[in-house]
């Protein structure tokens, strides 16, 4: 098995609440930027003018990917591998109200969608109605199933193996129908991280490498770097790259 491969880590022991507290306990400006960019990209996502079947890959202990897609989504599938994160997500959706951190990011979503968008007054209730949490691996995603796929900090943050990163990106692109929309955020120039003392892998990818992997499979690729610094801000983190694209109609 390749070193630092996905299968070599204890994903079912991922401490979801520690991760949430460490990364989202205090909303970070870079995450606000990424939520704004994702919401604007999803608001204009093809196919336009109808509700979308959406999937978020590696949702983990994070509701903002689902909140960004909520105004356009007919149904949202959260495709998450770890049993602890699945249980955490189920608990989060069953809560009486959104945590203040999610309410904060929902405000960013509201400000980012254009006037006239259908914005829920009770996003948690609507999320509960539309969301389905599925336990599965990015490597087992079905082909050509959804209109829109989102993926935040997954392909590069589940492995230290470049071939697995490429396979995860390929699955991400191919899980939407040809002409379907893709919205993602990647950690760049980052190193392995710890959650509650347990190690997890991150592949140190550059914006050029992400472009090289995505470009043959997509059109209209737009990329933006956010908050890149030469020192670590949070465990494993030194900046990110936001990307949006459309899956090419011709088979890639
Ligand atoms: C760094 S976390 C990102 C979580 C979340 N998307 C976020 O934005 O904070 C990586 C996530 O990928 C999940 N994961 C690990 N291996 C996976 C796999 N093979 N397929 C799908 N998800 C996986 C982990 O359980 C975790 O939720």
Short mmCIF file of C-alpha atoms and ligand atoms in Angstrom, two decimals:
data_model
loop_
_atom_site.label_atom_id
_atom_site.label_comp_id
_atom_site.label_asym_id
_atom_site.label_seq_id
_atom_site.Cartn_x
_atom_site.Cartn_y
_atom_site.Cartn_z
CA UNK A 1 0.00 0.00 0.00
CA UNK A 2 1.26 3.50 -0.79
CA UNK A 3 2.48 5.50 2.19
CA UNK A 4 -0.05 7.80 3.77
CA UNK A 5 -2.82 6.21 1.72
CA UNK A 6 -6.45 6.85 2.65
CA UNK A 7 -7.02 3.33 3.96
CA UNK A 8 -4.18 3.66 6.47
CA UNK A 9 -6.02 6.10 8.77
CA UNK A 10 -8.66 5.68 11.47
CA UNK A 11 -11.50 7.63 9.87
CA UNK A 12 -14.16 5.99 12.04
CA UNK A 13 -12.37 7.41 15.08
CA UNK A 14 -12.31 10.95 13.66
CA UNK A 15 -13.27 13.18 16.60
CA UNK A 16 -15.94 15.26 14.89
CA UNK A 17 -16.61 17.69 17.71
CA UNK A 18 -12.88 18.42 18.23
CA UNK A 19 -12.52 19.06 14.50
CA UNK A 20 -15.56 21.34 14.53
CA UNK A 21 -14.25 23.29 17.53
CA UNK A 22 -10.73 23.61 16.10
CA UNK A 23 -11.66 24.67 12.56
CA UNK A 24 -15.09 26.29 12.90
CA UNK A 25 -15.49 27.17 16.60
CA UNK A 26 -14.38 30.72 15.73
CA UNK A 27 -15.50 31.47 12.17
CA UNK A 28 -12.44 32.35 10.09
CA UNK A 29 -12.40 35.06 7.44
CA UNK A 30 -10.98 32.64 4.83
CA UNK A 31 -14.00 30.38 5.34
CA UNK A 32 -16.32 33.38 4.95
CA UNK A 33 -14.60 34.14 1.63
CA UNK A 34 -14.93 30.54 0.45
CA UNK A 35 -18.62 30.42 1.50
CA UNK A 36 -19.26 33.63 -0.45
CA UNK A 37 -17.48 32.34 -3.57
CA UNK A 38 -19.23 28.95 -3.37
CA UNK A 39 -22.67 30.52 -2.90
CA UNK A 40 -22.20 32.85 -5.88
CA UNK A 41 -20.92 29.99 -8.07
CA UNK A 42 -23.85 27.76 -7.08
CA UNK A 43 -26.36 30.57 -7.61
CA UNK A 44 -25.31 30.75 -11.29
CA UNK A 45 -24.68 26.99 -11.72
CA UNK A 46 -25.95 25.18 -14.80
CA UNK A 47 -28.56 23.86 -15.42
CA UNK A 48 -30.03 27.26 -14.57
CA UNK A 49 -33.67 27.94 -13.68
CA UNK A 50 -34.47 24.70 -11.91
CA UNK A 51 -33.71 23.02 -8.64
CA UNK A 52 -30.62 20.81 -8.59
CA UNK A 53 -29.82 17.35 -7.35
CA UNK A 54 -26.67 18.02 -5.34
CA UNK A 55 -23.99 16.05 -3.55
CA UNK A 56 -21.31 17.17 -1.11
CA UNK A 57 -18.33 14.84 -0.83
CA UNK A 58 -16.53 14.31 2.49
CA UNK A 59 -18.92 16.62 4.33
CA UNK A 60 -17.36 15.83 7.71
CA UNK A 61 -18.27 18.04 10.67
CA UNK A 62 -19.15 20.99 8.47
CA UNK A 63 -22.61 22.26 7.53
CA UNK A 64 -21.54 25.20 5.37
CA UNK A 65 -21.17 23.16 2.14
CA UNK A 66 -24.82 22.11 2.53
CA UNK A 67 -25.93 25.65 3.44
CA UNK A 68 -24.23 27.09 0.32
CA UNK A 69 -26.18 24.69 -1.93
CA UNK A 70 -29.49 24.79 -0.04
CA UNK A 71 -31.15 27.65 -2.00
CA UNK A 72 -30.65 25.76 -5.31
CA UNK A 73 -31.09 22.20 -4.08
CA UNK A 74 -34.04 19.91 -4.61
CA UNK A 75 -32.14 17.26 -2.69
CA UNK A 76 -28.74 17.30 -0.99
CA UNK A 77 -26.72 14.16 -0.49
CA UNK A 78 -23.90 14.34 2.07
CA UNK A 79 -21.45 11.62 0.97
CA UNK A 80 -19.24 10.97 4.01
CA UNK A 81 -16.93 8.05 4.74
CA UNK A 82 -16.42 8.18 8.50
CA UNK A 83 -19.06 6.64 10.79
CA UNK A 84 -18.29 9.18 13.54
CA UNK A 85 -18.83 12.07 11.12
CA UNK A 86 -22.04 10.52 9.80
CA UNK A 87 -23.36 10.26 13.39
CA UNK A 88 -22.25 13.84 14.10
CA UNK A 89 -24.03 15.13 10.97
CA UNK A 90 -27.21 13.28 11.92
CA UNK A 91 -27.09 14.88 15.36
CA UNK A 92 -26.43 18.31 13.87
CA UNK A 93 -29.45 18.07 11.54
CA UNK A 94 -31.66 16.83 14.38
CA UNK A 95 -30.75 19.83 16.60
CA UNK A 96 -33.43 22.35 17.57
CA UNK A 97 -31.55 25.25 16.04
CA UNK A 98 -28.42 26.03 14.05
CA UNK A 99 -25.31 26.56 16.11
CA UNK A 100 -24.24 30.24 16.09
CA UNK A 101 -21.31 29.34 13.80
CA UNK A 102 -23.64 27.87 11.16
CA UNK A 103 -26.04 30.81 11.56
CA UNK A 104 -23.04 33.07 10.91
CA UNK A 105 -22.14 31.24 7.68
CA UNK A 106 -25.82 31.17 6.66
CA UNK A 107 -25.78 34.99 6.85
CA UNK A 108 -22.84 34.94 4.43
CA UNK A 109 -24.83 32.64 2.11
CA UNK A 110 -27.84 35.00 2.28
CA UNK A 111 -25.71 38.00 1.39
CA UNK A 112 -24.04 36.15 -1.50
CA UNK A 113 -27.10 34.92 -3.41
CA UNK A 114 -28.63 37.46 -5.81
CA UNK A 115 -31.85 39.30 -4.93
CA UNK A 116 -34.94 37.22 -5.60
CA UNK A 117 -33.30 33.90 -4.59
CA UNK A 118 -35.40 31.48 -2.53
CA UNK A 119 -33.74 31.77 0.86
CA UNK A 120 -35.21 29.70 3.68
CA UNK A 121 -36.21 31.56 6.84
CA UNK A 122 -35.48 28.34 8.79
CA UNK A 123 -32.52 26.79 6.93
CA UNK A 124 -32.13 23.94 9.43
CA UNK A 125 -35.72 22.76 8.91
CA UNK A 126 -35.31 22.89 5.12
CA UNK A 127 -31.95 21.10 5.35
CA UNK A 128 -33.61 18.35 7.39
CA UNK A 129 -36.28 17.93 4.70
CA UNK A 130 -33.90 17.86 1.75
CA UNK A 131 -30.68 16.31 3.04
CA UNK A 132 -29.76 12.65 3.00
CA UNK A 133 -26.57 11.50 4.71
CA UNK A 134 -24.90 8.55 2.96
CA UNK A 135 -21.89 6.70 4.29
CA UNK A 136 -19.56 6.06 1.38
CA UNK A 137 -16.12 6.65 -0.06
CA UNK A 138 -15.27 9.21 -2.71
CA UNK A 139 -13.68 6.29 -4.56
CA UNK A 140 -17.10 4.57 -4.81
CA UNK A 141 -19.17 7.53 -6.02
CA UNK A 142 -21.59 6.55 -8.80
CA UNK A 143 -21.05 8.12 -12.23
CA UNK A 144 -23.12 10.91 -13.81
CA UNK A 145 -25.68 11.07 -11.02
CA UNK A 146 -25.96 14.66 -9.80
CA UNK A 147 -26.40 18.14 -11.31
CA UNK A 148 -23.97 19.75 -8.87
CA UNK A 149 -21.15 18.37 -6.74
CA UNK A 150 -19.35 20.27 -4.01
CA UNK A 151 -16.20 19.09 -2.24
CA UNK A 152 -14.52 21.06 0.53
CA UNK A 153 -11.07 20.00 1.78
CA UNK A 154 -11.48 16.35 0.85
CA UNK A 155 -9.44 15.03 -2.13
CA UNK A 156 -6.15 16.44 -0.78
CA UNK A 157 -7.09 16.05 2.92
CA UNK A 158 -7.78 12.31 2.97
CA UNK A 159 -4.48 11.03 1.60
CA UNK A 160 -0.79 11.75 1.20
CA UNK A 161 -0.69 9.88 -2.11
CA UNK A 162 -0.84 11.95 -5.30
CA UNK A 163 -2.44 9.11 -7.33
CA UNK A 164 -5.26 8.85 -4.80
CA UNK A 165 -5.70 12.62 -4.94
CA UNK A 166 -6.06 12.40 -8.71
CA UNK A 167 -8.53 9.49 -8.43
CA UNK A 168 -10.62 11.38 -5.87
CA UNK A 169 -10.73 14.45 -8.17
CA UNK A 170 -11.72 12.24 -11.10
CA UNK A 171 -14.56 10.69 -9.09
CA UNK A 172 -15.66 14.18 -8.02
CA UNK A 173 -15.89 15.37 -11.63
CA UNK A 174 -17.50 12.20 -12.98
CA UNK A 175 -20.22 11.99 -10.34
CA UNK A 176 -22.03 14.89 -12.03
CA UNK A 177 -23.80 14.51 -15.36
CA UNK A 178 -21.93 15.90 -18.40
CA UNK A 179 -22.57 19.67 -18.29
CA UNK A 180 -23.06 19.48 -14.51
CA UNK A 181 -21.43 21.95 -12.12
CA UNK A 182 -18.49 21.50 -9.78
CA UNK A 183 -17.58 23.68 -6.82
CA UNK A 184 -14.63 22.84 -4.60
CA UNK A 185 -12.10 24.12 -2.12
CA UNK A 186 -8.66 22.62 -1.62
CA UNK A 187 -5.98 23.17 0.99
CA UNK A 188 -2.77 24.21 -0.74
CA UNK A 189 0.78 23.96 0.50
CA UNK A 190 -0.50 22.27 3.65
CA UNK A 191 0.89 19.52 5.83
CA UNK A 192 -0.60 16.60 7.79
CA UNK A 193 -2.95 17.53 10.61
CA UNK A 194 -4.11 16.17 13.93
CA UNK A 195 -7.61 15.86 15.30
CA UNK A 196 -7.75 15.20 19.06
CA UNK A 197 -4.18 13.90 18.93
CA UNK A 198 -4.77 11.49 16.01
CA UNK A 199 -2.82 12.06 12.79
CA UNK A 200 -4.55 12.53 9.42
CA UNK A 201 -2.92 13.06 6.02
CA UNK A 202 -2.86 16.05 3.70
CA UNK A 203 -1.19 15.99 0.33
CA UNK A 204 0.81 19.15 -0.30
CA UNK A 205 -0.77 20.24 -3.60
CA UNK A 206 -0.20 23.46 -5.53
CA UNK A 207 -2.74 25.42 -7.58
CA UNK A 208 -0.88 24.26 -10.72
CA UNK A 209 -1.28 20.60 -9.75
CA UNK A 210 -5.02 21.08 -9.07
CA UNK A 211 -5.41 22.75 -12.49
CA UNK A 212 -3.45 19.98 -14.19
CA UNK A 213 -5.73 17.32 -12.70
CA UNK A 214 -9.06 19.07 -13.31
CA UNK A 215 -8.48 20.77 -16.67
CA UNK A 216 -8.75 17.70 -18.99
CA UNK A 217 -12.16 16.83 -17.51
CA UNK A 218 -13.82 20.25 -17.21
CA UNK A 219 -14.51 23.53 -18.99
CA UNK A 220 -14.95 27.07 -17.61
CA UNK A 221 -12.47 26.36 -14.81
CA UNK A 222 -12.12 29.32 -12.47
CA UNK A 223 -9.67 29.25 -9.59
CA UNK A 224 -8.95 31.69 -6.81
CA UNK A 225 -6.41 31.45 -4.00
CA UNK A 226 -7.49 32.54 -0.53
CA UNK A 227 -5.37 33.53 2.43
CA UNK A 228 -2.15 31.88 1.32
CA UNK A 229 0.58 32.52 3.86
CA UNK A 230 3.97 30.96 4.47
CA UNK A 231 3.13 29.82 7.99
CA UNK A 232 0.57 27.47 9.49
CA UNK A 233 -2.57 29.20 10.85
CA UNK A 234 -4.45 26.15 12.10
CA UNK A 235 -3.30 22.51 12.24
CA UNK A 236 -2.04 21.68 8.73
CA UNK A 237 -3.40 24.87 7.18
CA UNK A 238 -1.61 27.66 5.29
CA UNK A 239 -4.17 28.70 2.65
CA UNK A 240 -6.70 27.39 0.18
CA UNK A 241 -7.80 27.38 -3.39
CA UNK A 242 -11.39 27.80 -4.54
CA UNK A 243 -12.37 26.23 -7.86
CA UNK A 244 -15.53 26.11 -9.94
CA UNK A 245 -16.04 24.40 -13.29
CA UNK A 246 -18.43 22.50 -15.52
CA UNK A 247 -17.93 18.84 -16.46
CA UNK A 248 -17.12 18.56 -20.16
CA UNK A 249 -19.93 17.16 -22.28
CA UNK A 250 -17.53 14.89 -24.22
CA UNK A 251 -16.36 11.93 -22.16
CA UNK A 252 -13.10 12.72 -20.38
C1 LIG B 1 -10.38 17.51 6.26
S1 LIG B 1 -11.94 16.76 6.46
C2 LIG B 1 -13.00 17.93 5.61
C3 LIG B 1 -14.37 17.96 6.20
C4 LIG B 1 -15.30 19.05 5.67
N1 LIG B 1 -15.65 18.87 4.27
C5 LIG B 1 -14.80 20.44 5.87
O1 LIG B 1 -14.97 21.25 4.96
O2 LIG B 1 -14.30 20.78 6.94
C6 LIG B 1 -11.89 15.40 5.32
C7 LIG B 1 -13.19 14.63 5.31
O3 LIG B 1 -13.12 13.57 4.34
C8 LIG B 1 -13.66 12.39 4.92
N2 LIG B 1 -13.08 11.22 4.23
C9 LIG B 1 -11.99 10.48 4.54
N3 LIG B 1 -11.78 9.51 3.66
C10 LIG B 1 -12.78 9.61 2.74
C11 LIG B 1 -13.14 8.87 1.60
N4 LIG B 1 -12.43 7.84 1.17
N5 LIG B 1 -14.24 9.27 0.92
C12 LIG B 1 -14.97 10.31 1.31
N6 LIG B 1 -14.69 11.06 2.39
C13 LIG B 1 -13.60 10.71 3.11
C14 LIG B 1 -13.28 12.49 6.37
O4 LIG B 1 -14.05 11.63 7.18
C15 LIG B 1 -13.56 13.97 6.63
O5 LIG B 1 -14.90 14.20 6.91
#
